[in-house]
Short mmCIF file of C-alpha atoms in Angstrom, two decimals:
data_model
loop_
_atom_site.label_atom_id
_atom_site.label_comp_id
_atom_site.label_asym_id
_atom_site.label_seq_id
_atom_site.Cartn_x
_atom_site.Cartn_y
_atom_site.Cartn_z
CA UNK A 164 17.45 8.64 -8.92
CA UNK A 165 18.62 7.78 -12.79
CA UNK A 166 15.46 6.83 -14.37
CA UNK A 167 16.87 5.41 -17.31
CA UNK A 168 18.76 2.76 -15.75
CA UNK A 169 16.16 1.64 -14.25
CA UNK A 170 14.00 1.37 -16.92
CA UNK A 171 16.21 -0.40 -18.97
CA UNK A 172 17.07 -2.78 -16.05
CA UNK A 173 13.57 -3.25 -16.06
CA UNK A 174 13.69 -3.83 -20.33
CA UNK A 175 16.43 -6.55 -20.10
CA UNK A 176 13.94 -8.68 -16.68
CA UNK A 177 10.83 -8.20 -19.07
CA UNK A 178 12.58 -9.70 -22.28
CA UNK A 179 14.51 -12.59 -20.22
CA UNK A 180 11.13 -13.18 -18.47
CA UNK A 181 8.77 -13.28 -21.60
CA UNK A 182 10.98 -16.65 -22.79
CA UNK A 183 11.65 -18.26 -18.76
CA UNK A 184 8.64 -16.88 -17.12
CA UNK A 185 7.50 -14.71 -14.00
CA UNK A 186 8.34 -15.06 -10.39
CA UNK A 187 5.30 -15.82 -8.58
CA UNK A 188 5.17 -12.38 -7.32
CA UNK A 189 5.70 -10.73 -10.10
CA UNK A 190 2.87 -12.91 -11.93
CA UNK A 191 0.34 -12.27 -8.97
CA UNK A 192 0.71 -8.26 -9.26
CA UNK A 193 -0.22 -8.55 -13.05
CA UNK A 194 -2.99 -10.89 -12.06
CA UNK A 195 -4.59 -8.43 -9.51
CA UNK A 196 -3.75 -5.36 -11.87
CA UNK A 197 -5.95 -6.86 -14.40
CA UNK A 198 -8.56 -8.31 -12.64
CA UNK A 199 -9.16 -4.85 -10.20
CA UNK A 200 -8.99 -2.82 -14.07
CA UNK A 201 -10.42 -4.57 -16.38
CA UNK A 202 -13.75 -3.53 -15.56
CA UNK A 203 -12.88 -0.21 -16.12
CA UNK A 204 -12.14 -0.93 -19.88
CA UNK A 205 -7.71 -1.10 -20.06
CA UNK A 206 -6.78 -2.71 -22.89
CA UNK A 207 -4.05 -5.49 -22.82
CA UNK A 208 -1.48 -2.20 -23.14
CA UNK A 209 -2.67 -0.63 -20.70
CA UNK A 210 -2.62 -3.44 -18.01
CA UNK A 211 1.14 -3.78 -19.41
CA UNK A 212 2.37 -0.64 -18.97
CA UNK A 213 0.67 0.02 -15.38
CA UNK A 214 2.06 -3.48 -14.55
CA UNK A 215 5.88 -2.31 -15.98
CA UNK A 216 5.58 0.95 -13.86
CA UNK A 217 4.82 -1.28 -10.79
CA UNK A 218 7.80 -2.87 -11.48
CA UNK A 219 9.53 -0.29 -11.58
CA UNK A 220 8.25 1.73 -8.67
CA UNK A 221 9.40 -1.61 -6.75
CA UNK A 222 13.34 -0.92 -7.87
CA UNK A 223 13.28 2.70 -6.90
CA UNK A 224 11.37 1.96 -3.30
CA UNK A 225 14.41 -0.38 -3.17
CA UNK A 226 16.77 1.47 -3.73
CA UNK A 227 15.39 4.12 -0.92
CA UNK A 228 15.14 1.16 1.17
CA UNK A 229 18.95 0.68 1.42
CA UNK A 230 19.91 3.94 1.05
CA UNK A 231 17.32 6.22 2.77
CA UNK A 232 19.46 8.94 1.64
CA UNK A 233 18.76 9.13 -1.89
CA UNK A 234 15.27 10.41 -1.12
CA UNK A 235 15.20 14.42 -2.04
CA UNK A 236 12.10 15.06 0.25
CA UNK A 237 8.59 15.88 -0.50
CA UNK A 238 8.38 18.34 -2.99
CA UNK A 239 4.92 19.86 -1.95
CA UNK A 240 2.74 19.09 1.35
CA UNK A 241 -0.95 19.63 1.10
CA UNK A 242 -2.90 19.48 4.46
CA UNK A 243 0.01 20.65 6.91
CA UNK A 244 -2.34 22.28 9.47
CA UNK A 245 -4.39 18.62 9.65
CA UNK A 246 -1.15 16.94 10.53
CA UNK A 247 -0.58 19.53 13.18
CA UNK A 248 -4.38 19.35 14.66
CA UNK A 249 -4.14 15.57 15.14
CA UNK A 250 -0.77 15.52 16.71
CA UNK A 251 -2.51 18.03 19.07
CA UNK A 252 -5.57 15.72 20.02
CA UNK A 253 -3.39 12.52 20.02
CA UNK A 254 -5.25 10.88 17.29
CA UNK A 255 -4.41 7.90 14.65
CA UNK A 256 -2.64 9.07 11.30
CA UNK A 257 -3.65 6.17 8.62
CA UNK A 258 -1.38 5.63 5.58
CA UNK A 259 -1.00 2.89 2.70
CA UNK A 260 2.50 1.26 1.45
CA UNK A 261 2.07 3.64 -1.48
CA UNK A 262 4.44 6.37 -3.48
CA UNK A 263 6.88 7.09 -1.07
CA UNK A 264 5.21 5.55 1.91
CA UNK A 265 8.62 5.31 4.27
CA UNK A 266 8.91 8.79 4.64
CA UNK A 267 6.31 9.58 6.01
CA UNK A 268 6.68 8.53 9.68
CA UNK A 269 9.82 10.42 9.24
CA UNK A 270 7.91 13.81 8.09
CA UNK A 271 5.22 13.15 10.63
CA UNK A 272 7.71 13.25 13.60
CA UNK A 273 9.21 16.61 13.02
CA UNK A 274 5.65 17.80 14.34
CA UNK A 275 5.68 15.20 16.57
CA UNK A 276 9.03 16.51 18.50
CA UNK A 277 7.64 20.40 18.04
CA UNK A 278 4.43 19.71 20.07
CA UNK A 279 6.53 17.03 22.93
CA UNK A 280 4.58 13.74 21.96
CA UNK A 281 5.19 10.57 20.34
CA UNK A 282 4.74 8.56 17.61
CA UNK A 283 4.13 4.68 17.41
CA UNK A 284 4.01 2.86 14.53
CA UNK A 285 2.32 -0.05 13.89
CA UNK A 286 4.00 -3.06 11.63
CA UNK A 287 3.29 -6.82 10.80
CA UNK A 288 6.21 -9.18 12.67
CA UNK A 289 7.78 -9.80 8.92
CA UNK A 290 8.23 -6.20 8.46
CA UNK A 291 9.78 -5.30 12.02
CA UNK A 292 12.09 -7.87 11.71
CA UNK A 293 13.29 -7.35 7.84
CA UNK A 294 13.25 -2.98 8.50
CA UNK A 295 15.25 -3.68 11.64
CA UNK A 296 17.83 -5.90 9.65
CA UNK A 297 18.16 -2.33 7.81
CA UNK A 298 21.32 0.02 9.33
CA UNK A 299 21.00 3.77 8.17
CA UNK A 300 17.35 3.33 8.41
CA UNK A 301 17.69 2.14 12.53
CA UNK A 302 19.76 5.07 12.80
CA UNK A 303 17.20 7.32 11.54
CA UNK A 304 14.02 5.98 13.70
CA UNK A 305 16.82 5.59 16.49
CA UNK A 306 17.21 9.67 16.25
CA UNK A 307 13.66 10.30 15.86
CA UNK A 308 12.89 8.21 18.67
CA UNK A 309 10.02 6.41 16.38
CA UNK A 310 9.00 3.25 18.04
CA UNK A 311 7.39 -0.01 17.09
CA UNK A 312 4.20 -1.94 18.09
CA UNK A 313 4.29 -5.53 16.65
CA UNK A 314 0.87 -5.83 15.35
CA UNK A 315 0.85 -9.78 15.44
CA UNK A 316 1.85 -9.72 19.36
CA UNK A 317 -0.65 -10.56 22.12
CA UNK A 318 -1.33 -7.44 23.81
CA UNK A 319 -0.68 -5.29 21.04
CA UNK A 320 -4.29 -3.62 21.73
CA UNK A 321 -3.42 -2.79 24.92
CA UNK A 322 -0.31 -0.69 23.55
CA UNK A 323 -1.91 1.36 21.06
CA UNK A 324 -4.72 2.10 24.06
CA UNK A 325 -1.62 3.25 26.31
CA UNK A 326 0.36 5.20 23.64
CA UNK A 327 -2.92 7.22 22.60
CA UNK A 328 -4.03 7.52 26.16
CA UNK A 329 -0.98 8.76 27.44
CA UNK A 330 2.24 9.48 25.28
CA UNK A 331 1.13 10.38 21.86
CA UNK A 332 -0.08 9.09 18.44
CA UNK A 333 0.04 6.00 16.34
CA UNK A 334 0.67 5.20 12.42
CA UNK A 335 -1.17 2.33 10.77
CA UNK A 336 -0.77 1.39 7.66
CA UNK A 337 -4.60 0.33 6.98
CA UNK A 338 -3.44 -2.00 3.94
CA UNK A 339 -1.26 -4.35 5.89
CA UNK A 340 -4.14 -5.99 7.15
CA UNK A 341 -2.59 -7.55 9.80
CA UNK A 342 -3.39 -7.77 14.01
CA UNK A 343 -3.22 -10.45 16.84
CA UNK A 344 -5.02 -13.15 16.31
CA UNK A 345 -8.11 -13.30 13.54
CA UNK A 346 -10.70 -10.07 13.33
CA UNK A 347 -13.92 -10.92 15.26
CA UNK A 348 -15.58 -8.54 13.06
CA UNK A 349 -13.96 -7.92 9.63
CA UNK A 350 -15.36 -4.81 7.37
CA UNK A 351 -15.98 -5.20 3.44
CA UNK A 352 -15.30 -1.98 1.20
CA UNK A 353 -14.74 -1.12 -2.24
CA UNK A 354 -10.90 -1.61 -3.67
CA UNK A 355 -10.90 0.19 -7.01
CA UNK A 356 -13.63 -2.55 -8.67
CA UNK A 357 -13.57 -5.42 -6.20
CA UNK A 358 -14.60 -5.35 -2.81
CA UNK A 359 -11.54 -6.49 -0.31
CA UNK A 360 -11.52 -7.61 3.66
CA UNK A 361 -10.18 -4.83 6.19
CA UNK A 362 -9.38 -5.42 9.81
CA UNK A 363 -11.87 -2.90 12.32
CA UNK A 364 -9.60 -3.41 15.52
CA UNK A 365 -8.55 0.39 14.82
CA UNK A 366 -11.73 2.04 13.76
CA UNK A 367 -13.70 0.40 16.51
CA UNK A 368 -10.66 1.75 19.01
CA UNK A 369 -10.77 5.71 17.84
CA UNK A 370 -14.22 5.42 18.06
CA UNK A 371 -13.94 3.89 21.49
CA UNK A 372 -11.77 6.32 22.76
CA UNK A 373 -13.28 9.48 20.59
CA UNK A 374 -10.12 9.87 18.48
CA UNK A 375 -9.66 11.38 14.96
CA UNK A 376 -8.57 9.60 12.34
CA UNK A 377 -6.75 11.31 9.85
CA UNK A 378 -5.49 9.61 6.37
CA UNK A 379 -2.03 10.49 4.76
CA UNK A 380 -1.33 9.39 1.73
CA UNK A 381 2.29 10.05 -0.52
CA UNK A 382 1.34 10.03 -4.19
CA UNK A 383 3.44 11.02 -7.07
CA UNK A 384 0.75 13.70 -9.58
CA UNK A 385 3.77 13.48 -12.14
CA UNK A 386 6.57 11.76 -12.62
CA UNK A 387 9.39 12.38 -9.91
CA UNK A 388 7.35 14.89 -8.22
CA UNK A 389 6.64 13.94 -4.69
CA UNK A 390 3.59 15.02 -2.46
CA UNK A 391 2.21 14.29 0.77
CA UNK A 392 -1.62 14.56 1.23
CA UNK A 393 -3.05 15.05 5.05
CA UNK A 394 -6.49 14.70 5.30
CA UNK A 395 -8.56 16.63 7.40
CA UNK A 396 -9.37 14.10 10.60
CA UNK A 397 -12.62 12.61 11.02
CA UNK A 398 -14.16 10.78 13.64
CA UNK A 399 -16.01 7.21 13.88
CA UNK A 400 -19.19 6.52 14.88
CA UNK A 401 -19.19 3.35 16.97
CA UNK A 402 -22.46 2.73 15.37
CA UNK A 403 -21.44 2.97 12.09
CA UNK A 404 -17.89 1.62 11.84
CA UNK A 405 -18.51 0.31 8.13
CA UNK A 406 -18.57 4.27 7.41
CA UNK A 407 -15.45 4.90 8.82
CA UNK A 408 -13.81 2.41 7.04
CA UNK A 409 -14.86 3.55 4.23
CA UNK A 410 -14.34 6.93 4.14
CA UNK A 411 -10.71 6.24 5.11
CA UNK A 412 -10.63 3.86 2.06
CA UNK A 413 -12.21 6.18 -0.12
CA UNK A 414 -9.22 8.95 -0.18
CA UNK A 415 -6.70 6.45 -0.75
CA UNK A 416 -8.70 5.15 -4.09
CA UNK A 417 -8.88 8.59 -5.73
CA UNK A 418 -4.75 8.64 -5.39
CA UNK A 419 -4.57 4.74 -6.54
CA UNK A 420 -7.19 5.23 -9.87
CA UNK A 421 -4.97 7.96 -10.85
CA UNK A 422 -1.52 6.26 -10.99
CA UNK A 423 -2.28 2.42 -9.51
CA UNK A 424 1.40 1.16 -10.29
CA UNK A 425 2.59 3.25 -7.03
CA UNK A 426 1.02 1.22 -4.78
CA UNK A 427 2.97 -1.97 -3.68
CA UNK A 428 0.87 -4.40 -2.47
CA UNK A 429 -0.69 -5.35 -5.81
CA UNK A 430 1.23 -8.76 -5.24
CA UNK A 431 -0.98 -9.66 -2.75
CA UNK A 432 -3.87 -8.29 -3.09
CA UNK A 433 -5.69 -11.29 -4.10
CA UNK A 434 -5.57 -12.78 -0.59
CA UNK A 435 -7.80 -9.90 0.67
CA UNK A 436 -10.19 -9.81 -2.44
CA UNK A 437 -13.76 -10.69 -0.92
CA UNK A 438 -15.21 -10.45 -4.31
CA UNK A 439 -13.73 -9.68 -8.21
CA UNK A 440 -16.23 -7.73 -10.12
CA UNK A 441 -17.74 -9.47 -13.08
CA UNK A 442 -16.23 -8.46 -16.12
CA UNK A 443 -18.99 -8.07 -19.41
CA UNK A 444 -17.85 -9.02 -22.80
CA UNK A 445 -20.27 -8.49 -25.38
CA UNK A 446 -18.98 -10.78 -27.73
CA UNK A 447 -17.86 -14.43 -27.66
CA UNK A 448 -14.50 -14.43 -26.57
CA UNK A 449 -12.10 -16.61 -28.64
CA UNK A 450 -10.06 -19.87 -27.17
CA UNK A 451 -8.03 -18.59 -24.35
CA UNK A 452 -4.64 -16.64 -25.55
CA UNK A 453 -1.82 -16.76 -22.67
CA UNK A 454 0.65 -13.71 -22.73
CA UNK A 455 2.63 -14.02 -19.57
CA UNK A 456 3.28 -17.46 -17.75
CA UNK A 457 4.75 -18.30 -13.85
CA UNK A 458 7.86 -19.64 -14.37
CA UNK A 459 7.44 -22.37 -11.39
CA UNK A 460 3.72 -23.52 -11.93
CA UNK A 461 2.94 -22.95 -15.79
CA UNK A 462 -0.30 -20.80 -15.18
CA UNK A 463 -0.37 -18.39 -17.90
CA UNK A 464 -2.67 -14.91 -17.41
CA UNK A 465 -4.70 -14.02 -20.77
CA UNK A 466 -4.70 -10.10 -20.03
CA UNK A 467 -8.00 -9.78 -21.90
CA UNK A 468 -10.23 -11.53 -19.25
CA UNK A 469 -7.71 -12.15 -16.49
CA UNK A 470 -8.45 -15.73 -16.41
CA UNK A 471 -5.71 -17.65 -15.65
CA UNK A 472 -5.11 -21.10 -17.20
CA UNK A 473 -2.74 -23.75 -17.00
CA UNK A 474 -0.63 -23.40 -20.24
CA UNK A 475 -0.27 -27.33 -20.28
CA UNK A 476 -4.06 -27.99 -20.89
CA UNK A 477 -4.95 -25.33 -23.59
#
């Protein structure tokens, strides 16, 4: 993967956009980046750069996601025999759309195959239908025998009960947030400073069923260096889901403080966010000072406060 180019493709969108103005995507990630890290003290720089590394995270995970390929593998795997004891009791991996997040159904089913199971994933309709447009990747869950369950579909509960009844295991990715029909009991838990809405369907099912849980997550601790961590499998206590949820959470925040541009749902994270922590100035902040504006609306973000303003009106 040639860095460089990359960054300076990402040089020449930054200068063209700082005179036309963001996508709406694009605007929405820097919104949630400095809203979720402000209260942690960034400066205006800081919310920048994180926000230009997203950015730039994005192009690479593109560029894996038309050429599979181009991915070198995971340089180090921490947790290996955690992997293997959940494959063996036919419990639920949980992951996040973070660092190299594709590859790891791939990595999980070479222990899969070895102990004669199966793996299921779980995936929103948008995201079947737009990874299934995708050729070498089909070829590669075709050969792996990795299958689907369309989150979104009626009976889709019924599915994962089957698959971790009798075939094998499932993958969730606990971030998409998504499921048939609307949570009859949605959980709260802490994001990095807010607190954001999580779908229980799958914590109150392990615990139904007395199923481990264990969390993977793909981080990058340096630049270019890949690593998959396996976390050792818990269980849920049907009287304490909120727990569960939680402590599944938790793992993935001490991976997203430590490099949050890796993870790639920052666009639209806002539509989860149950509450924003308050943000304490202890002076009088000036009149409002816009540094970045949406190209289609006009809403500018001032990155001190992450108040957003329509540019027309100040």
């Amino acid at each position: 993967m040639n860095y460089d180019s990359l960054m300076q493709e990402i040089s020449e969108m930054l200068k063209h956009e700082k005179k036309q103005g963001l996508l709406h995507h694009d605007f929405m990630a820097l919104v949630n980046i400095a809203k979720e890290l402000l209260p942690l003290g960034y400066s205006i720089n800081n919310i920048e750069d994180i926000w230009t590394k997203y950015r730039l995270n994005n192009l690479e995970q593109n560029q894996y996601r038309l050429d599979p390929d181009l991915f070198e593998g995971f340089d180090e795997v921490i947790g290996e025999e955690n992997i293997i004891e959940c494959i063996k009791n036919k419990g639920v991996f949980g992951t996040f759309h973070y660092g190299a997040y594709r590859y790891v159904p791939l990595y999980l089913n070479n222990y899969v195959q070895s102990n004669v199971s199966s793996l299921d994933i779980v995936v929103d309709r948008d995201s079947f239908e737009s990874e299934n447009g995708l050729v070498k990747w089909k070829k590669l869950r075709t050969k792996a025998d990795v299958n689907y369950i369309i989150s979104e579909e009626y009976g889709s509960g019924l599915k994962l009960l089957r698959t971790l009844k009798q075939r094998g295991n499932i993958l969730l990715y606990l971030d998409g947030n998504t499921g048939s029909g609307e949570d009859s009991n949605p959980m709260s838990c802490k994001h990095i400073t807010s607190r954001v809405k999580m779908r229980s369907g799958i914590y109150r099912l392990v615990s139904l069923l007395k199923k481990d849980l264990c969390i993977i997550v793909a981080d990058q601790p340096k630049e270019g260096y890949n690593r998959l961590i396996a976390y050792k499998p818990f269980s849920v206590n049907k009287r304490n889901i909120e727990l569960g949820v939680e402590d599944s959470y938790s793992l993935f925040r001490k991976s997203i403080l430590e490099r949050p541009e890796l993870w790639r749902f920052w666009y639209r994270h806002h539509n989860y966010v149950e509450q924003w922590q308050a943000l304490f100035i202890n002076s009088v902040v000036p009149s409002p000072q816009v540094q970045w504006v949406e190209e289609e609306t006009g809403l500018g973000i001032d990155l001190r406060t992450g108040n957003v303003y329509q540019t027309e009106t100040i």
